[in-house]
Short mmCIF file of C-alpha atoms and ligand atoms in Angstrom, two decimals:
data_model
loop_
_atom_site.label_atom_id
_atom_site.label_comp_id
_atom_site.label_asym_id
_atom_site.label_seq_id
_atom_site.Cartn_x
_atom_site.Cartn_y
_atom_site.Cartn_z
CA MET A 80 -185.77 -89.35 -141.07
CA ILE A 81 -183.07 -88.13 -139.17
CA ASP A 82 -181.60 -85.12 -141.05
CA GLY A 83 -179.48 -81.81 -141.03
CA ARG A 84 -182.06 -80.03 -139.02
CA THR A 85 -183.05 -82.71 -136.61
CA GLN A 86 -182.75 -81.49 -132.92
CA LEU A 87 -181.60 -84.00 -130.11
CA VAL A 88 -182.30 -84.41 -126.49
CA GLY A 89 -181.67 -87.48 -124.06
CA VAL A 90 -181.33 -89.11 -120.93
CA ILE A 91 -177.99 -88.91 -118.78
CA GLY A 92 -177.75 -91.55 -116.57
CA TRP A 93 -175.69 -94.63 -115.55
CA PRO A 94 -177.46 -96.68 -116.48
CA VAL A 95 -179.54 -95.74 -118.90
CA GLU A 96 -180.18 -99.16 -121.11
CA HIS A 97 -183.41 -99.80 -119.39
CA SER A 98 -184.66 -96.19 -119.43
CA LEU A 99 -188.31 -95.88 -121.11
CA SER A 100 -187.86 -92.52 -121.91
CA PRO A 101 -186.43 -92.88 -125.14
CA ALA A 102 -189.33 -94.54 -126.20
CA MET A 103 -191.67 -92.44 -124.66
CA HIS A 104 -190.31 -89.17 -126.06
CA ASN A 105 -189.86 -90.24 -129.57
CA ALA A 106 -193.20 -91.68 -129.59
CA ALA A 107 -194.76 -87.97 -128.67
CA PHE A 108 -192.32 -86.56 -131.32
CA GLU A 109 -193.60 -88.65 -134.26
CA ALA A 110 -197.26 -88.29 -132.77
CA LEU A 111 -197.07 -84.46 -133.44
CA GLY A 112 -194.59 -84.61 -136.74
CA LEU A 113 -191.17 -83.35 -134.65
CA ASN A 114 -188.04 -83.91 -136.29
CA TRP A 115 -186.42 -84.17 -132.92
CA ARG A 116 -184.86 -87.52 -131.67
CA TYR A 117 -184.27 -88.44 -127.84
CA VAL A 118 -181.09 -91.12 -127.36
CA PRO A 119 -180.04 -92.80 -124.11
CA LEU A 120 -176.60 -91.30 -123.28
CA PRO A 121 -174.42 -93.20 -120.66
CA VAL A 122 -172.53 -91.19 -118.07
CA ALA A 123 -170.45 -92.93 -115.81
CA PRO A 124 -170.61 -91.15 -112.14
CA GLY A 125 -168.08 -88.40 -111.76
CA LEU A 126 -168.34 -87.29 -115.64
CA VAL A 127 -171.83 -85.07 -115.24
CA ARG A 128 -169.45 -81.58 -115.61
CA GLU A 129 -167.98 -82.94 -118.89
CA ALA A 130 -171.38 -84.58 -120.35
CA VAL A 131 -173.21 -81.07 -119.97
CA ARG A 132 -170.47 -79.17 -121.60
CA GLY A 133 -170.87 -81.89 -124.27
CA LEU A 134 -173.91 -82.00 -124.96
CA VAL A 135 -173.77 -77.36 -124.91
CA ALA A 136 -170.88 -78.04 -127.43
CA LEU A 137 -172.83 -80.59 -129.60
CA GLY A 138 -176.55 -78.86 -130.26
CA PHE A 139 -178.23 -80.33 -127.72
CA ARG A 140 -181.70 -78.32 -127.02
CA GLY A 141 -182.02 -80.30 -123.49
CA ALA A 142 -181.82 -83.76 -121.68
CA ASN A 143 -183.51 -85.67 -118.48
CA VAL A 144 -181.03 -86.23 -115.81
CA THR A 145 -181.35 -89.48 -113.68
CA VAL A 146 -179.66 -91.51 -111.07
CA PRO A 147 -177.22 -91.10 -109.96
CA HIS A 148 -176.48 -87.49 -111.63
CA LYS A 149 -179.59 -85.86 -110.11
CA GLN A 150 -177.81 -83.72 -107.49
CA SER A 151 -174.53 -83.40 -108.96
CA VAL A 152 -175.39 -82.18 -112.13
CA MET A 153 -176.26 -78.97 -110.30
CA SER A 154 -172.99 -77.37 -109.80
CA ALA A 155 -172.22 -78.14 -113.78
CA LEU A 156 -175.39 -75.22 -114.82
CA ASP A 157 -176.08 -72.01 -115.45
CA SER A 158 -178.70 -71.72 -113.85
CA THR A 159 -181.75 -73.58 -111.50
CA THR A 160 -184.98 -72.92 -110.84
CA PRO A 161 -186.21 -72.03 -107.39
CA GLU A 162 -188.49 -75.28 -107.62
CA ALA A 163 -185.60 -77.41 -108.44
CA ALA A 164 -183.32 -75.73 -106.08
CA ALA A 165 -185.76 -76.41 -102.94
CA ILE A 166 -185.86 -79.83 -104.32
CA GLY A 167 -182.17 -80.18 -104.41
CA ALA A 168 -182.13 -82.21 -107.99
CA VAL A 169 -182.28 -81.80 -111.18
CA ASN A 170 -184.17 -83.85 -113.97
CA THR A 171 -184.31 -81.79 -116.73
CA LEU A 172 -182.05 -79.38 -118.54
CA LEU A 173 -182.60 -76.84 -121.23
CA ILE A 174 -179.86 -75.29 -123.31
CA THR A 175 -180.63 -72.07 -124.80
CA ARG A 176 -178.67 -70.35 -127.51
CA GLY A 177 -177.93 -66.88 -127.97
CA PRO A 178 -175.40 -64.25 -129.32
CA ASP A 179 -173.79 -64.62 -125.97
CA GLY A 180 -173.52 -68.12 -126.10
CA ALA A 181 -175.50 -71.09 -125.27
CA THR A 182 -176.88 -71.59 -121.18
CA ALA A 183 -177.74 -75.12 -119.71
CA SER A 184 -180.63 -74.28 -117.28
CA GLY A 185 -182.10 -76.93 -114.35
CA TYR A 186 -185.76 -77.92 -114.09
CA ASN A 187 -187.08 -80.11 -111.70
CA THR A 188 -190.33 -81.98 -113.31
CA ASP A 189 -190.79 -84.73 -110.35
CA ALA A 190 -192.74 -83.31 -107.94
CA ARG A 191 -195.17 -81.55 -110.23
CA GLY A 192 -195.41 -84.65 -112.45
CA PHE A 193 -196.42 -86.60 -109.24
CA ILE A 194 -198.98 -84.41 -108.43
CA ASN A 195 -200.45 -84.26 -112.04
CA ALA A 196 -200.48 -88.05 -112.00
CA LEU A 197 -202.14 -88.16 -108.61
CA ARG A 198 -204.72 -85.96 -109.67
CA ARG A 199 -205.33 -87.97 -113.10
CA GLY A 200 -205.94 -90.58 -110.85
CA GLY A 201 -208.59 -89.00 -108.96
CA PHE A 202 -207.43 -87.86 -105.88
CA GLU A 203 -206.87 -84.07 -104.59
CA PRO A 204 -204.40 -83.80 -102.04
CA GLN A 205 -205.32 -80.34 -100.83
CA GLY A 206 -206.03 -80.54 -96.85
CA LYS A 207 -205.52 -84.30 -96.74
CA ARG A 208 -203.42 -86.43 -94.87
CA VAL A 209 -200.22 -88.61 -96.45
CA ILE A 210 -198.15 -91.01 -95.69
CA ILE A 211 -195.20 -91.72 -97.39
CA ALA A 212 -192.87 -94.65 -96.88
CA GLY A 213 -189.15 -93.95 -98.03
CA ALA A 214 -187.05 -90.90 -97.26
CA GLY A 215 -184.62 -91.14 -100.49
CA GLY A 216 -184.55 -89.27 -103.61
CA ALA A 217 -187.85 -89.98 -104.92
CA ALA A 218 -189.48 -89.14 -101.67
CA ARG A 219 -187.94 -85.57 -101.46
CA ALA A 220 -190.00 -84.62 -105.11
CA VAL A 221 -193.10 -86.42 -103.53
CA VAL A 222 -193.07 -84.20 -100.17
CA HIS A 223 -192.23 -80.87 -102.20
CA GLY A 224 -194.91 -81.53 -104.52
CA LEU A 225 -197.54 -82.37 -101.70
CA LEU A 226 -196.49 -79.72 -99.38
CA ALA A 227 -196.72 -76.92 -103.05
CA ALA A 228 -200.29 -78.77 -103.50
CA GLY A 229 -201.39 -77.92 -99.78
CA ALA A 230 -201.60 -81.46 -98.23
CA GLY A 231 -202.73 -81.13 -94.57
CA GLN A 232 -199.83 -83.34 -93.30
CA VAL A 233 -197.22 -85.29 -94.43
CA THR A 234 -195.48 -88.28 -92.11
CA ILE A 235 -192.96 -90.14 -93.92
CA LEU A 236 -191.75 -93.44 -92.79
CA ASN A 237 -188.67 -94.97 -93.19
CA ARG A 238 -186.74 -98.08 -92.69
CA THR A 239 -183.81 -95.87 -91.49
CA VAL A 240 -185.85 -92.94 -89.42
CA GLU A 241 -182.28 -91.15 -89.12
CA ARG A 242 -183.03 -90.17 -92.64
CA ALA A 243 -186.89 -89.73 -92.12
CA HIS A 244 -185.90 -87.03 -89.14
CA ARG A 245 -183.12 -85.24 -91.62
CA LEU A 246 -185.59 -85.05 -94.38
CA ILE A 247 -187.93 -83.19 -92.25
CA SER A 248 -185.53 -81.13 -90.26
CA GLU A 249 -183.89 -79.58 -93.99
CA LEU A 250 -187.52 -79.05 -94.89
CA GLY A 251 -188.72 -77.41 -91.84
CA ASP A 252 -192.86 -77.45 -92.56
CA PRO A 253 -195.12 -78.19 -89.30
CA ARG A 254 -197.27 -80.33 -91.54
CA LEU A 255 -194.68 -82.86 -91.68
CA ALA A 256 -193.61 -85.68 -89.37
CA ALA A 257 -191.09 -88.67 -89.48
CA GLN A 258 -191.63 -92.26 -88.02
CA ALA A 259 -189.80 -95.68 -88.30
CA LEU A 260 -191.01 -97.66 -91.32
CA THR A 261 -192.36 -101.23 -89.51
CA PRO A 262 -195.57 -103.08 -90.95
CA GLU A 263 -196.98 -101.79 -87.35
CA SER A 264 -196.59 -98.65 -87.46
CA LEU A 265 -197.45 -98.56 -91.53
CA VAL A 266 -200.78 -100.05 -90.48
CA THR A 267 -201.61 -97.89 -87.62
CA ALA A 268 -200.56 -94.40 -89.64
CA ALA A 269 -202.86 -95.76 -92.68
CA ASP A 270 -205.96 -95.85 -90.69
CA GLY A 271 -205.69 -91.81 -89.82
CA ALA A 272 -204.62 -91.30 -93.49
CA GLU A 273 -206.42 -90.74 -97.11
CA LEU A 274 -203.14 -91.51 -99.04
CA LEU A 275 -200.25 -94.11 -98.89
CA VAL A 276 -197.56 -93.21 -101.25
CA ASN A 277 -194.78 -96.10 -101.64
CA THR A 278 -191.61 -94.62 -102.94
CA THR A 279 -189.40 -97.14 -101.59
CA THR A 280 -187.97 -99.46 -104.17
CA VAL A 281 -189.84 -102.76 -102.46
CA GLY A 282 -191.82 -104.78 -104.71
CA MET A 283 -189.53 -103.42 -107.62
CA TRP A 284 -188.40 -106.36 -110.14
CA PRO A 285 -187.41 -108.67 -109.50
CA ASP A 286 -188.50 -108.91 -105.74
CA ILE A 287 -191.81 -108.79 -107.01
CA GLN A 288 -193.40 -110.82 -104.05
CA GLU A 289 -192.11 -108.16 -101.95
CA SER A 290 -194.83 -105.69 -100.07
CA ILE A 291 -194.41 -103.14 -97.56
CA TRP A 292 -197.79 -103.69 -96.36
CA PRO A 293 -197.82 -107.33 -94.32
CA ALA A 294 -199.80 -110.19 -95.54
CA GLY A 295 -202.91 -110.99 -94.52
CA VAL A 296 -203.92 -107.31 -93.32
CA PRO A 297 -206.68 -105.55 -95.54
CA LEU A 298 -205.69 -101.86 -96.08
CA PRO A 299 -208.37 -99.19 -95.26
CA SER A 300 -210.89 -99.31 -97.96
CA HIS A 301 -210.99 -95.32 -97.36
CA LEU A 302 -207.33 -95.01 -98.61
CA THR A 303 -205.83 -94.21 -101.95
CA VAL A 304 -202.32 -96.19 -102.41
CA PHE A 305 -200.08 -94.46 -105.27
CA ASP A 306 -196.97 -96.84 -105.84
CA LEU A 307 -193.90 -95.09 -107.59
CA VAL A 308 -192.91 -98.64 -108.60
CA TYR A 309 -194.00 -99.23 -112.19
CA ASN A 310 -191.94 -102.36 -112.74
CA PRO A 311 -194.00 -104.38 -112.33
CA LEU A 312 -196.91 -102.20 -113.33
CA GLU A 313 -199.27 -103.93 -110.71
CA THR A 314 -196.95 -104.46 -108.17
CA LEU A 315 -198.62 -106.44 -104.84
CA LEU A 316 -199.05 -103.39 -102.88
CA LEU A 317 -201.05 -102.51 -105.50
CA ARG A 318 -203.58 -105.96 -105.54
CA GLN A 319 -203.43 -105.74 -102.02
CA ALA A 320 -204.97 -102.24 -102.18
CA ARG A 321 -207.45 -103.45 -105.16
CA LYS A 322 -208.21 -106.80 -103.13
CA SER A 323 -209.15 -104.21 -99.98
CA GLY A 324 -211.09 -101.53 -102.15
CA ALA A 325 -209.13 -98.88 -101.73
CA GLN A 326 -208.19 -97.03 -104.84
CA ALA A 327 -204.44 -98.06 -106.64
CA ILE A 328 -202.62 -95.76 -108.72
CA ASP A 329 -199.24 -97.10 -110.68
CA GLY A 330 -196.14 -95.51 -111.07
CA LEU A 331 -196.22 -95.06 -114.74
CA GLY A 332 -198.39 -92.03 -114.49
CA MET A 333 -195.58 -90.14 -112.53
CA LEU A 334 -193.10 -91.31 -115.33
CA VAL A 335 -195.23 -90.19 -117.75
CA GLU A 336 -196.13 -86.60 -116.44
CA GLN A 337 -192.44 -86.18 -115.64
CA GLY A 338 -191.76 -86.62 -119.08
CA ALA A 339 -194.97 -84.76 -120.19
CA LEU A 340 -193.63 -81.69 -118.57
CA ALA A 341 -190.12 -81.59 -119.89
CA PHE A 342 -191.33 -82.27 -123.45
CA GLU A 343 -193.16 -78.74 -122.99
CA ILE A 344 -190.00 -77.16 -121.39
CA TRP A 345 -188.01 -78.08 -124.66
CA THR A 346 -190.33 -78.04 -127.30
CA GLY A 347 -192.78 -75.21 -126.05
CA GLN A 348 -195.71 -77.56 -127.69
CA PRO A 349 -198.37 -79.59 -125.20
CA ALA A 350 -197.34 -82.81 -124.56
CA PRO A 351 -199.52 -85.64 -125.98
CA SER A 352 -199.22 -87.92 -122.51
CA GLU A 353 -201.93 -90.63 -124.13
CA VAL A 354 -199.55 -91.56 -126.51
CA MET A 355 -196.58 -91.52 -124.16
CA ARG A 356 -198.30 -93.67 -121.67
CA VAL A 357 -199.14 -96.12 -124.60
CA ALA A 358 -195.63 -96.14 -125.62
CA CYS A 359 -194.06 -96.90 -121.96
CA GLU A 360 -196.92 -99.70 -121.69
CA ARG A 361 -195.42 -101.21 -125.22
CA GLN A 362 -191.62 -101.04 -124.28
CA LEU A 363 -192.47 -102.58 -120.59
CA ARG A 364 -194.56 -105.41 -121.90
CA SER A 365 -191.90 -106.41 -124.61
CA GLY A 366 -189.61 -107.27 -121.50
CA ARG A 367 -187.16 -104.34 -122.19
P1 ATR B 250 -184.77 -93.10 -104.75
O1 ATR B 250 -183.95 -92.20 -105.30
O2 ATR B 250 -185.19 -94.11 -105.79
O3 ATR B 250 -185.86 -92.82 -103.63
P2 ATR B 250 -183.00 -94.42 -102.83
O4 ATR B 250 -182.27 -93.00 -102.37
O5 ATR B 250 -181.54 -95.42 -102.47
O6 ATR B 250 -184.05 -94.43 -104.07
O7 ATR B 250 -184.02 -94.59 -101.48
C1 ATR B 250 -184.35 -95.58 -101.60
C2 ATR B 250 -185.48 -95.87 -100.38
O8 ATR B 250 -186.35 -97.18 -100.30
C3 ATR B 250 -185.10 -95.56 -98.88
O9 ATR B 250 -186.28 -94.96 -98.21
C4 ATR B 250 -184.58 -96.83 -98.36
O10 ATR B 250 -184.89 -96.94 -97.42
P3 ATR B 250 -183.44 -96.80 -96.17
O11 ATR B 250 -183.31 -95.15 -96.30
O12 ATR B 250 -183.69 -97.74 -94.46
O13 ATR B 250 -182.47 -97.40 -96.91
C5 ATR B 250 -185.98 -97.58 -99.16
N1 ATR B 250 -185.52 -99.25 -98.84
C6 ATR B 250 -185.18 -100.11 -100.02
N2 ATR B 250 -184.82 -101.34 -99.26
C7 ATR B 250 -185.83 -101.34 -98.56
C8 ATR B 250 -186.71 -102.38 -97.62
N3 ATR B 250 -186.14 -103.59 -98.12
N4 ATR B 250 -187.60 -102.49 -96.63
C9 ATR B 250 -188.02 -101.19 -96.48
N5 ATR B 250 -187.30 -99.89 -97.24
C10 ATR B 250 -186.28 -100.49 -98.29
#
């Protein structure tokens, strides 16, 4: 029951109506018997500063931040963690109140969420050679997570190769390299790698018949393939991987793990990640 003591969090984004986060977090609050609620908060581009002020004024405890506000929200905050500053994006806000007023702090849980999901999938990135397909916002968090977790070599393959070059020159880490993403370059690079991460939107609903991997070519069976796409849960890329005897990890794990970290920042309690995953799967199955 919502009453006068209910604590509020939510997600600011545009659009937010397909977000799985309300179902995921409300299931977690219910499982732990917490009088908290998580609401979708549609915030049009350009209004993020007003939205943060509104959350502070309305007594919200925090929020998630999603597309297109992850970068623009940073200038509206009182502080950001060094990790979020290094990634250049905030996906979680914590609002704290004291005698001197309220402060809004920005965190990024995407990079650690990715690494936690990878490890839960049975892959330890320390010292490994990794290929990342894509160089957009999702790739940034993944690359940061992998470098922080001690990956040995990270090659970014992107359709627009300049974007991959920009990303690696900005990060300035000798373990990074950039290449153009083509079927041929991907197949060649995969031979010398232990992990392939798809951060592109290729294969996402409704284009479920698409894959970055060429049809009819088996993937190396020693490879682990992590697809950030979670709608559908089993992408064509992951089907190709499984058929070739490679390990396949779906993108829901990262959504759940970044959410679990946000939950812990807000509530100070360990998140029930299994409950959260089940809630997301149910929501995906119901067709949203
Ligand atoms: P996100 O924040 O989810 O990473 P984004 O910043 O729009 O979203 O990045 C999308 C990524 O998917 C980019 O790497 C994009 O490649 P470009 O930089 O060349 O645009 C990649 N992408 C999208 N559609 C693609 C396609 N059909 N083939 C290959 N890469 C694609």
